[in-house]
């Protein structure tokens, strides 16, 4: 059966060393992301973090959709700022991979869903900037760093009427979870804000020109049961990925004969 392939960037993780084991370094994502893709009818593949740009380009050439998942902070120098004292979990190799993956995907018309860190790295990839620390830099901010992130309806978002996000979610206000201390500041050219929390913090981005790009600051993969409207985001990504694949064309490399049989083709 036809299943669209959704690539998910898998970051480097240093596993805690155990007394009788070697230190291990893995590449991975929270399994809620691939599970959400599967439940939406897609087939997830993990794209492990690498500094090899040609390898990244080749990976994106083999997927129908791209998911930029949650994670740590984007290195502030990538958008021209010195680091705020609260900066944490920085990984410039991951940043560069995500910037390149996002740009290649956009060039090729591959749909993108960005989540949490993903909305931030997408924005920086296209020339935007970030608020480095909401609590100390946004007066009157609501609570954006709540635990647990799974079932909590943390704060309200207002969705821009007429936006792609409004159509996908089917609502103009929604209670979402919130687990971030950074946020989009200056929106990159080519993108537009499509949702905000009541303190004005940007909670959604999408393409300004109708390309298949959506990004949210909340964690829809953790709210499948508590906020079912958020499942629509994964269903949108898989539907767009499948639609692009069924066209069988690639704006960069031209028509791809046999693309519909790619699932069965050995790598
Ligand atoms: Mn938030």
PDB file of C-alpha atoms and ligand atoms in Angstrom:
ATOM      1  CA  UNK A   1       0.000   0.000   0.000  1.00  0.00           C
ATOM      2  CA  UNK A   2       1.133   3.513  -0.813  1.00  0.00           C
ATOM      3  CA  UNK A   3       2.677   5.321   2.147  1.00  0.00           C
ATOM      4  CA  UNK A   4       4.336   8.704   1.835  1.00  0.00           C
ATOM      5  CA  UNK A   5       7.851   8.807   3.311  1.00  0.00           C
ATOM      6  CA  UNK A   6       8.342  11.514   5.945  1.00  0.00           C
ATOM      7  CA  UNK A   7      11.934  12.260   6.966  1.00  0.00           C
ATOM      8  CA  UNK A   8      12.473  13.319  10.584  1.00  0.00           C
ATOM      9  CA  UNK A   9      15.745  14.960  11.598  1.00  0.00           C
ATOM     10  CA  UNK A  10      17.322  12.846  14.363  1.00  0.00           C
ATOM     11  CA  UNK A  11      19.714  14.736  16.581  1.00  0.00           C
ATOM     12  CA  UNK A  12      22.864  13.530  18.289  1.00  0.00           C
ATOM     13  CA  UNK A  13      22.286  12.402  21.857  1.00  0.00           C
ATOM     14  CA  UNK A  14      24.879  11.593  24.474  1.00  0.00           C
ATOM     15  CA  UNK A  15      23.451   8.785  26.550  1.00  0.00           C
ATOM     16  CA  UNK A  16      24.285   8.868  30.256  1.00  0.00           C
ATOM     17  CA  UNK A  17      27.263   6.624  30.955  1.00  0.00           C
ATOM     18  CA  UNK A  18      26.467   3.634  33.143  1.00  0.00           C
ATOM     19  CA  UNK A  19      29.063   2.255  35.488  1.00  0.00           C
ATOM     20  CA  UNK A  20      29.653  -0.987  33.602  1.00  0.00           C
ATOM     21  CA  UNK A  21      28.950   0.244  30.048  1.00  0.00           C
ATOM     22  CA  UNK A  22      30.739   2.284  27.426  1.00  0.00           C
ATOM     23  CA  UNK A  23      29.535   5.841  26.823  1.00  0.00           C
ATOM     24  CA  UNK A  24      27.265   5.750  23.788  1.00  0.00           C
ATOM     25  CA  UNK A  25      26.278   8.523  21.403  1.00  0.00           C
ATOM     26  CA  UNK A  26      23.052   7.940  19.511  1.00  0.00           C
ATOM     27  CA  UNK A  27      20.933   9.760  16.933  1.00  0.00           C
ATOM     28  CA  UNK A  28      17.258   9.859  17.726  1.00  0.00           C
ATOM     29  CA  UNK A  29      13.934  11.573  18.295  1.00  0.00           C
ATOM     30  CA  UNK A  30      11.150  11.184  20.807  1.00  0.00           C
ATOM     31  CA  UNK A  31       9.123   8.265  19.441  1.00  0.00           C
ATOM     32  CA  UNK A  32       5.945  10.359  19.607  1.00  0.00           C
ATOM     33  CA  UNK A  33       7.040  12.016  16.317  1.00  0.00           C
ATOM     34  CA  UNK A  34       7.343   8.874  14.165  1.00  0.00           C
ATOM     35  CA  UNK A  35       4.276   7.426  15.906  1.00  0.00           C
ATOM     36  CA  UNK A  36       2.275  10.506  14.919  1.00  0.00           C
ATOM     37  CA  UNK A  37       3.403  10.152  11.301  1.00  0.00           C
ATOM     38  CA  UNK A  38       2.429   6.477  11.256  1.00  0.00           C
ATOM     39  CA  UNK A  39      -0.989   7.186  12.746  1.00  0.00           C
ATOM     40  CA  UNK A  40      -1.534   9.847  10.077  1.00  0.00           C
ATOM     41  CA  UNK A  41      -0.910   7.234   7.371  1.00  0.00           C
ATOM     42  CA  UNK A  42       2.704   8.040   6.538  1.00  0.00           C
ATOM     43  CA  UNK A  43       5.955   6.097   6.837  1.00  0.00           C
ATOM     44  CA  UNK A  44       8.621   7.843   8.940  1.00  0.00           C
ATOM     45  CA  UNK A  45      12.368   7.580   8.379  1.00  0.00           C
ATOM     46  CA  UNK A  46      14.963   9.116  10.676  1.00  0.00           C
ATOM     47  CA  UNK A  47      17.598  11.349   9.094  1.00  0.00           C
ATOM     48  CA  UNK A  48      20.586  11.224  11.462  1.00  0.00           C
ATOM     49  CA  UNK A  49      22.502  14.392  12.201  1.00  0.00           C
ATOM     50  CA  UNK A  50      25.574  14.837  10.004  1.00  0.00           C
ATOM     51  CA  UNK A  51      27.853  17.652   8.907  1.00  0.00           C
ATOM     52  CA  UNK A  52      28.151  16.176   5.387  1.00  0.00           C
ATOM     53  CA  UNK A  53      26.135  18.550   3.209  1.00  0.00           C
ATOM     54  CA  UNK A  54      25.988  16.258   0.186  1.00  0.00           C
ATOM     55  CA  UNK A  55      24.627  13.488   2.388  1.00  0.00           C
ATOM     56  CA  UNK A  56      21.920  15.832   3.686  1.00  0.00           C
ATOM     57  CA  UNK A  57      20.936  16.858   0.155  1.00  0.00           C
ATOM     58  CA  UNK A  58      20.746  13.192  -0.866  1.00  0.00           C
ATOM     59  CA  UNK A  59      18.578  12.351   2.175  1.00  0.00           C
ATOM     60  CA  UNK A  60      16.100  15.094   1.356  1.00  0.00           C
ATOM     61  CA  UNK A  61      16.051  13.831  -2.231  1.00  0.00           C
ATOM     62  CA  UNK A  62      14.567  10.554  -1.015  1.00  0.00           C
ATOM     63  CA  UNK A  63      11.747  11.765   1.201  1.00  0.00           C
ATOM     64  CA  UNK A  64       8.276  13.067   0.332  1.00  0.00           C
ATOM     65  CA  UNK A  65       7.898  15.247   3.414  1.00  0.00           C
ATOM     66  CA  UNK A  66      10.148  16.730   6.111  1.00  0.00           C
ATOM     67  CA  UNK A  67       9.481  17.020   9.848  1.00  0.00           C
ATOM     68  CA  UNK A  68      11.688  19.336  11.912  1.00  0.00           C
ATOM     69  CA  UNK A  69      11.168  18.157  15.525  1.00  0.00           C
ATOM     70  CA  UNK A  70      11.672  19.718  18.934  1.00  0.00           C
ATOM     71  CA  UNK A  71      15.059  20.035  20.627  1.00  0.00           C
ATOM     72  CA  UNK A  72      17.499  22.540  22.063  1.00  0.00           C
ATOM     73  CA  UNK A  73      18.280  26.128  21.154  1.00  0.00           C
ATOM     74  CA  UNK A  74      19.547  27.270  17.776  1.00  0.00           C
ATOM     75  CA  UNK A  75      23.024  28.821  18.136  1.00  0.00           C
ATOM     76  CA  UNK A  76      22.368  32.559  18.517  1.00  0.00           C
ATOM     77  CA  UNK A  77      25.293  33.583  16.298  1.00  0.00           C
ATOM     78  CA  UNK A  78      23.418  31.945  13.404  1.00  0.00           C
ATOM     79  CA  UNK A  79      21.061  34.930  13.507  1.00  0.00           C
ATOM     80  CA  UNK A  80      23.631  37.521  14.509  1.00  0.00           C
ATOM     81  CA  UNK A  81      23.194  37.683  18.288  1.00  0.00           C
ATOM     82  CA  UNK A  82      25.531  36.946  21.174  1.00  0.00           C
ATOM     83  CA  UNK A  83      24.155  34.185  23.432  1.00  0.00           C
ATOM     84  CA  UNK A  84      21.784  35.043  26.275  1.00  0.00           C
ATOM     85  CA  UNK A  85      22.870  33.526  29.642  1.00  0.00           C
ATOM     86  CA  UNK A  86      19.953  31.057  29.472  1.00  0.00           C
ATOM     87  CA  UNK A  87      21.079  29.546  26.131  1.00  0.00           C
ATOM     88  CA  UNK A  88      21.254  25.766  26.304  1.00  0.00           C
ATOM     89  CA  UNK A  89      21.629  22.487  24.413  1.00  0.00           C
ATOM     90  CA  UNK A  90      23.328  24.106  21.445  1.00  0.00           C
ATOM     91  CA  UNK A  91      24.504  21.992  18.521  1.00  0.00           C
ATOM     92  CA  UNK A  92      25.838  23.883  15.469  1.00  0.00           C
ATOM     93  CA  UNK A  93      26.091  20.703  13.370  1.00  0.00           C
ATOM     94  CA  UNK A  94      22.386  20.045  13.899  1.00  0.00           C
ATOM     95  CA  UNK A  95      21.607  23.687  13.109  1.00  0.00           C
ATOM     96  CA  UNK A  96      23.458  23.605   9.793  1.00  0.00           C
ATOM     97  CA  UNK A  97      21.853  20.299   8.820  1.00  0.00           C
ATOM     98  CA  UNK A  98      18.372  21.628   9.531  1.00  0.00           C
ATOM     99  CA  UNK A  99      18.986  24.922   7.719  1.00  0.00           C
ATOM    100  CA  UNK A 100      20.189  23.053   4.638  1.00  0.00           C
ATOM    101  CA  UNK A 101      17.439  20.420   4.808  1.00  0.00           C
ATOM    102  CA  UNK A 102      14.758  23.100   5.062  1.00  0.00           C
ATOM    103  CA  UNK A 103      16.123  25.104   2.126  1.00  0.00           C
ATOM    104  CA  UNK A 104      16.521  22.034  -0.090  1.00  0.00           C
ATOM    105  CA  UNK A 105      13.014  20.851   0.797  1.00  0.00           C
ATOM    106  CA  UNK A 106      11.553  24.261  -0.038  1.00  0.00           C
ATOM    107  CA  UNK A 107      13.450  24.385  -3.358  1.00  0.00           C
ATOM    108  CA  UNK A 108      12.044  20.982  -4.266  1.00  0.00           C
ATOM    109  CA  UNK A 109       8.481  21.630  -3.141  1.00  0.00           C
ATOM    110  CA  UNK A 110       8.731  19.046  -0.357  1.00  0.00           C
ATOM    111  CA  UNK A 111       6.218  19.862   2.418  1.00  0.00           C
ATOM    112  CA  UNK A 112       7.630  20.810   5.823  1.00  0.00           C
ATOM    113  CA  UNK A 113       6.124  20.581   9.298  1.00  0.00           C
ATOM    114  CA  UNK A 114       8.169  22.319  12.000  1.00  0.00           C
ATOM    115  CA  UNK A 115       7.507  21.646  15.694  1.00  0.00           C
ATOM    116  CA  UNK A 116       8.885  23.681  18.644  1.00  0.00           C
ATOM    117  CA  UNK A 117      12.603  23.929  17.861  1.00  0.00           C
ATOM    118  CA  UNK A 118      11.505  23.198  14.272  1.00  0.00           C
ATOM    119  CA  UNK A 119       9.586  26.488  13.932  1.00  0.00           C
ATOM    120  CA  UNK A 120      12.688  28.284  15.203  1.00  0.00           C
ATOM    121  CA  UNK A 121      15.262  26.564  12.991  1.00  0.00           C
ATOM    122  CA  UNK A 122      12.978  26.990   9.957  1.00  0.00           C
ATOM    123  CA  UNK A 123      12.749  30.720  10.652  1.00  0.00           C
ATOM    124  CA  UNK A 124      16.518  31.119  11.116  1.00  0.00           C
ATOM    125  CA  UNK A 125      17.207  28.980   8.024  1.00  0.00           C
ATOM    126  CA  UNK A 126      15.339  31.556   5.945  1.00  0.00           C
ATOM    127  CA  UNK A 127      16.924  34.617   7.577  1.00  0.00           C
ATOM    128  CA  UNK A 128      14.683  35.257  10.586  1.00  0.00           C
ATOM    129  CA  UNK A 129      15.679  35.819  14.216  1.00  0.00           C
ATOM    130  CA  UNK A 130      14.657  34.478  17.628  1.00  0.00           C
ATOM    131  CA  UNK A 131      13.689  35.790  21.042  1.00  0.00           C
ATOM    132  CA  UNK A 132      16.404  34.102  23.093  1.00  0.00           C
ATOM    133  CA  UNK A 133      14.556  33.966  26.405  1.00  0.00           C
ATOM    134  CA  UNK A 134      10.846  34.749  26.657  1.00  0.00           C
ATOM    135  CA  UNK A 135      10.726  35.069  30.436  1.00  0.00           C
ATOM    136  CA  UNK A 136      13.369  37.806  30.617  1.00  0.00           C
ATOM    137  CA  UNK A 137      12.789  39.463  27.233  1.00  0.00           C
ATOM    138  CA  UNK A 138       9.002  39.566  26.766  1.00  0.00           C
ATOM    139  CA  UNK A 139       7.251  41.762  29.362  1.00  0.00           C
ATOM    140  CA  UNK A 140       3.958  40.271  30.501  1.00  0.00           C
ATOM    141  CA  UNK A 141       4.618  36.908  28.906  1.00  0.00           C
ATOM    142  CA  UNK A 142       2.370  33.993  29.811  1.00  0.00           C
ATOM    143  CA  UNK A 143       3.820  30.673  31.001  1.00  0.00           C
ATOM    144  CA  UNK A 144       5.499  28.993  27.989  1.00  0.00           C
ATOM    145  CA  UNK A 145       7.604  26.540  29.983  1.00  0.00           C
ATOM    146  CA  UNK A 146       5.166  24.143  31.607  1.00  0.00           C
ATOM    147  CA  UNK A 147       5.573  20.602  32.824  1.00  0.00           C
ATOM    148  CA  UNK A 148       4.391  18.079  31.963  1.00  0.00           C
ATOM    149  CA  UNK A 149       4.188  18.905  28.268  1.00  0.00           C
ATOM    150  CA  UNK A 150       2.062  15.928  27.288  1.00  0.00           C
ATOM    151  CA  UNK A 151      -1.514  16.452  28.354  1.00  0.00           C
ATOM    152  CA  UNK A 152      -1.312  20.033  29.584  1.00  0.00           C
ATOM    153  CA  UNK A 153      -3.430  22.697  27.978  1.00  0.00           C
ATOM    154  CA  UNK A 154      -0.921  25.393  28.770  1.00  0.00           C
ATOM    155  CA  UNK A 155      -2.098  28.568  27.060  1.00  0.00           C
ATOM    156  CA  UNK A 156      -4.380  29.838  24.329  1.00  0.00           C
ATOM    157  CA  UNK A 157      -3.317  30.508  20.757  1.00  0.00           C
ATOM    158  CA  UNK A 158      -5.241  32.706  18.331  1.00  0.00           C
ATOM    159  CA  UNK A 159      -4.960  31.514  14.752  1.00  0.00           C
ATOM    160  CA  UNK A 160      -4.910  34.034  11.895  1.00  0.00           C
ATOM    161  CA  UNK A 161      -8.261  33.854  10.064  1.00  0.00           C
ATOM    162  CA  UNK A 162      -7.892  32.658   6.481  1.00  0.00           C
ATOM    163  CA  UNK A 163      -4.459  31.141   7.103  1.00  0.00           C
ATOM    164  CA  UNK A 164      -3.440  27.627   6.109  1.00  0.00           C
ATOM    165  CA  UNK A 165      -3.061  26.849   9.812  1.00  0.00           C
ATOM    166  CA  UNK A 166      -6.661  27.930  10.452  1.00  0.00           C
ATOM    167  CA  UNK A 167      -7.891  25.666   7.664  1.00  0.00           C
ATOM    168  CA  UNK A 168      -5.825  22.704   8.880  1.00  0.00           C
ATOM    169  CA  UNK A 169      -6.820  23.076  12.539  1.00  0.00           C
ATOM    170  CA  UNK A 170     -10.402  24.012  11.726  1.00  0.00           C
ATOM    171  CA  UNK A 171     -10.506  26.572  14.535  1.00  0.00           C
ATOM    172  CA  UNK A 172      -9.339  30.092  15.320  1.00  0.00           C
ATOM    173  CA  UNK A 173      -8.554  29.577  19.016  1.00  0.00           C
ATOM    174  CA  UNK A 174      -7.041  26.566  20.665  1.00  0.00           C
ATOM    175  CA  UNK A 175      -5.499  25.634  24.024  1.00  0.00           C
ATOM    176  CA  UNK A 176      -2.058  24.123  23.483  1.00  0.00           C
ATOM    177  CA  UNK A 177       0.835  22.765  25.506  1.00  0.00           C
ATOM    178  CA  UNK A 178       3.940  24.930  25.757  1.00  0.00           C
ATOM    179  CA  UNK A 179       7.496  23.837  26.419  1.00  0.00           C
ATOM    180  CA  UNK A 180       9.856  26.471  25.081  1.00  0.00           C
ATOM    181  CA  UNK A 181      11.868  29.412  26.393  1.00  0.00           C
ATOM    182  CA  UNK A 182      12.681  30.810  22.952  1.00  0.00           C
ATOM    183  CA  UNK A 183      10.387  31.937  20.128  1.00  0.00           C
ATOM    184  CA  UNK A 184      10.337  33.517  16.677  1.00  0.00           C
ATOM    185  CA  UNK A 185      11.194  37.253  16.749  1.00  0.00           C
ATOM    186  CA  UNK A 186      11.641  38.702  13.241  1.00  0.00           C
ATOM    187  CA  UNK A 187       9.769  36.512  10.760  1.00  0.00           C
ATOM    188  CA  UNK A 188      11.902  35.456   7.787  1.00  0.00           C
ATOM    189  CA  UNK A 189      11.064  36.778   4.345  1.00  0.00           C
ATOM    190  CA  UNK A 190       8.766  34.305   2.634  1.00  0.00           C
ATOM    191  CA  UNK A 191       7.079  33.277   5.890  1.00  0.00           C
ATOM    192  CA  UNK A 192       4.252  34.836   7.885  1.00  0.00           C
ATOM    193  CA  UNK A 193       3.002  34.478  11.439  1.00  0.00           C
ATOM    194  CA  UNK A 194      -0.232  32.486  11.551  1.00  0.00           C
ATOM    195  CA  UNK A 195      -0.783  32.071  15.311  1.00  0.00           C
ATOM    196  CA  UNK A 196       0.093  33.936  18.508  1.00  0.00           C
ATOM    197  CA  UNK A 197      -0.378  33.451  22.221  1.00  0.00           C
ATOM    198  CA  UNK A 198      -2.190  36.231  24.122  1.00  0.00           C
ATOM    199  CA  UNK A 199       1.133  37.884  25.010  1.00  0.00           C
ATOM    200  CA  UNK A 200       1.928  38.321  21.308  1.00  0.00           C
ATOM    201  CA  UNK A 201       4.506  35.529  21.100  1.00  0.00           C
ATOM    202  CA  UNK A 202       4.465  33.859  17.674  1.00  0.00           C
ATOM    203  CA  UNK A 203       3.124  30.290  17.938  1.00  0.00           C
ATOM    204  CA  UNK A 204       2.657  29.475  14.237  1.00  0.00           C
ATOM    205  CA  UNK A 205       4.386  30.176  10.918  1.00  0.00           C
ATOM    206  CA  UNK A 206       3.537  29.292   7.350  1.00  0.00           C
ATOM    207  CA  UNK A 207       4.670  30.170   3.841  1.00  0.00           C
ATOM    208  CA  UNK A 208       3.541  33.606   2.676  1.00  0.00           C
ATOM    209  CA  UNK A 209       3.086  32.349  -0.888  1.00  0.00           C
ATOM    210  CA  UNK A 210       1.039  29.185  -0.339  1.00  0.00           C
ATOM    211  CA  UNK A 211       3.910  26.692  -0.410  1.00  0.00           C
ATOM    212  CA  UNK A 212       3.341  23.633   1.810  1.00  0.00           C
ATOM    213  CA  UNK A 213       5.122  24.879   4.931  1.00  0.00           C
ATOM    214  CA  UNK A 214       3.576  24.847   8.420  1.00  0.00           C
ATOM    215  CA  UNK A 215       5.245  25.256  11.786  1.00  0.00           C
ATOM    216  CA  UNK A 216       3.980  25.469  15.352  1.00  0.00           C
ATOM    217  CA  UNK A 217       5.634  26.267  18.669  1.00  0.00           C
ATOM    218  CA  UNK A 218       3.581  23.741  20.675  1.00  0.00           C
ATOM    219  CA  UNK A 219       4.010  19.944  20.745  1.00  0.00           C
ATOM    220  CA  UNK A 220       1.125  18.360  18.802  1.00  0.00           C
ATOM    221  CA  UNK A 221       2.811  14.937  18.979  1.00  0.00           C
ATOM    222  CA  UNK A 222       2.201  14.975  22.762  1.00  0.00           C
ATOM    223  CA  UNK A 223      -1.462  16.055  22.564  1.00  0.00           C
ATOM    224  CA  UNK A 224      -3.085  13.425  20.373  1.00  0.00           C
ATOM    225  CA  UNK A 225      -5.642  12.584  23.029  1.00  0.00           C
ATOM    226  CA  UNK A 226      -6.023  15.884  24.869  1.00  0.00           C
ATOM    227  CA  UNK A 227      -6.325  18.135  21.806  1.00  0.00           C
ATOM    228  CA  UNK A 228      -7.330  16.030  18.770  1.00  0.00           C
ATOM    229  CA  UNK A 229      -7.418  19.041  16.393  1.00  0.00           C
ATOM    230  CA  UNK A 230      -3.615  18.981  16.516  1.00  0.00           C
ATOM    231  CA  UNK A 231      -3.598  15.567  14.815  1.00  0.00           C
ATOM    232  CA  UNK A 232      -4.626  17.445  11.686  1.00  0.00           C
ATOM    233  CA  UNK A 233      -1.095  18.815  11.412  1.00  0.00           C
ATOM    234  CA  UNK A 234       0.366  15.349  10.826  1.00  0.00           C
ATOM    235  CA  UNK A 235      -2.485  14.407   8.526  1.00  0.00           C
ATOM    236  CA  UNK A 236      -1.822  17.576   6.523  1.00  0.00           C
ATOM    237  CA  UNK A 237       1.894  16.744   6.245  1.00  0.00           C
ATOM    238  CA  UNK A 238       1.256  13.171   5.100  1.00  0.00           C
ATOM    239  CA  UNK A 239      -1.453  14.279   2.659  1.00  0.00           C
ATOM    240  CA  UNK A 240       0.819  16.947   1.137  1.00  0.00           C
ATOM    241  CA  UNK A 241       3.718  14.485   0.990  1.00  0.00           C
ATOM    242  CA  UNK A 242       1.547  11.915  -0.763  1.00  0.00           C
ATOM    243  CA  UNK A 243       0.203  14.505  -3.193  1.00  0.00           C
ATOM    244  CA  UNK A 244       3.672  15.639  -4.154  1.00  0.00           C
ATOM    245  CA  UNK A 245       4.856  12.081  -4.621  1.00  0.00           C
ATOM    246  CA  UNK A 246       1.894  11.073  -6.741  1.00  0.00           C
ATOM    247  CA  UNK A 247       2.768  13.929  -9.119  1.00  0.00           C
ATOM    248  CA  UNK A 248       6.017  12.053  -9.772  1.00  0.00           C
ATOM    249  CA  UNK A 249       7.952  15.201 -10.601  1.00  0.00           C
ATOM    250  CA  UNK A 250      10.748  17.051  -8.930  1.00  0.00           C
ATOM    251  CA  UNK A 251      11.305  20.731  -9.802  1.00  0.00           C
ATOM    252  CA  UNK A 252      15.062  20.284  -9.417  1.00  0.00           C
ATOM    253  CA  UNK A 253      15.817  16.976 -11.096  1.00  0.00           C
ATOM    254  CA  UNK A 254      12.769  16.714 -13.379  1.00  0.00           C
ATOM    255  CA  UNK A 255      10.373  13.793 -13.765  1.00  0.00           C
ATOM    256  CA  UNK A 256      11.420  10.757 -11.784  1.00  0.00           C
ATOM    257  CA  UNK A 257      10.433   7.584 -13.669  1.00  0.00           C
ATOM    258  CA  UNK A 258       9.130   4.872 -11.398  1.00  0.00           C
ATOM    259  CA  UNK A 259       8.769   7.219  -8.449  1.00  0.00           C
ATOM    260  CA  UNK A 260       5.527   5.472  -7.519  1.00  0.00           C
ATOM    261  CA  UNK A 261       7.465   2.240  -6.933  1.00  0.00           C
ATOM    262  CA  UNK A 262      10.184   3.806  -4.849  1.00  0.00           C
ATOM    263  CA  UNK A 263       9.061   1.990  -1.701  1.00  0.00           C
ATOM    264  CA  UNK A 264      10.133  -1.322  -3.218  1.00  0.00           C
ATOM    265  CA  UNK A 265      13.410  -0.033  -4.705  1.00  0.00           C
ATOM    266  CA  UNK A 266      16.514  -1.036  -2.739  1.00  0.00           C
ATOM    267  CA  UNK A 267      18.619   1.925  -1.640  1.00  0.00           C
TER     268      UNK A 267
HETATM  269 MN1  LIG B   1       3.970  28.708  23.980  1.00  0.00          MN
END
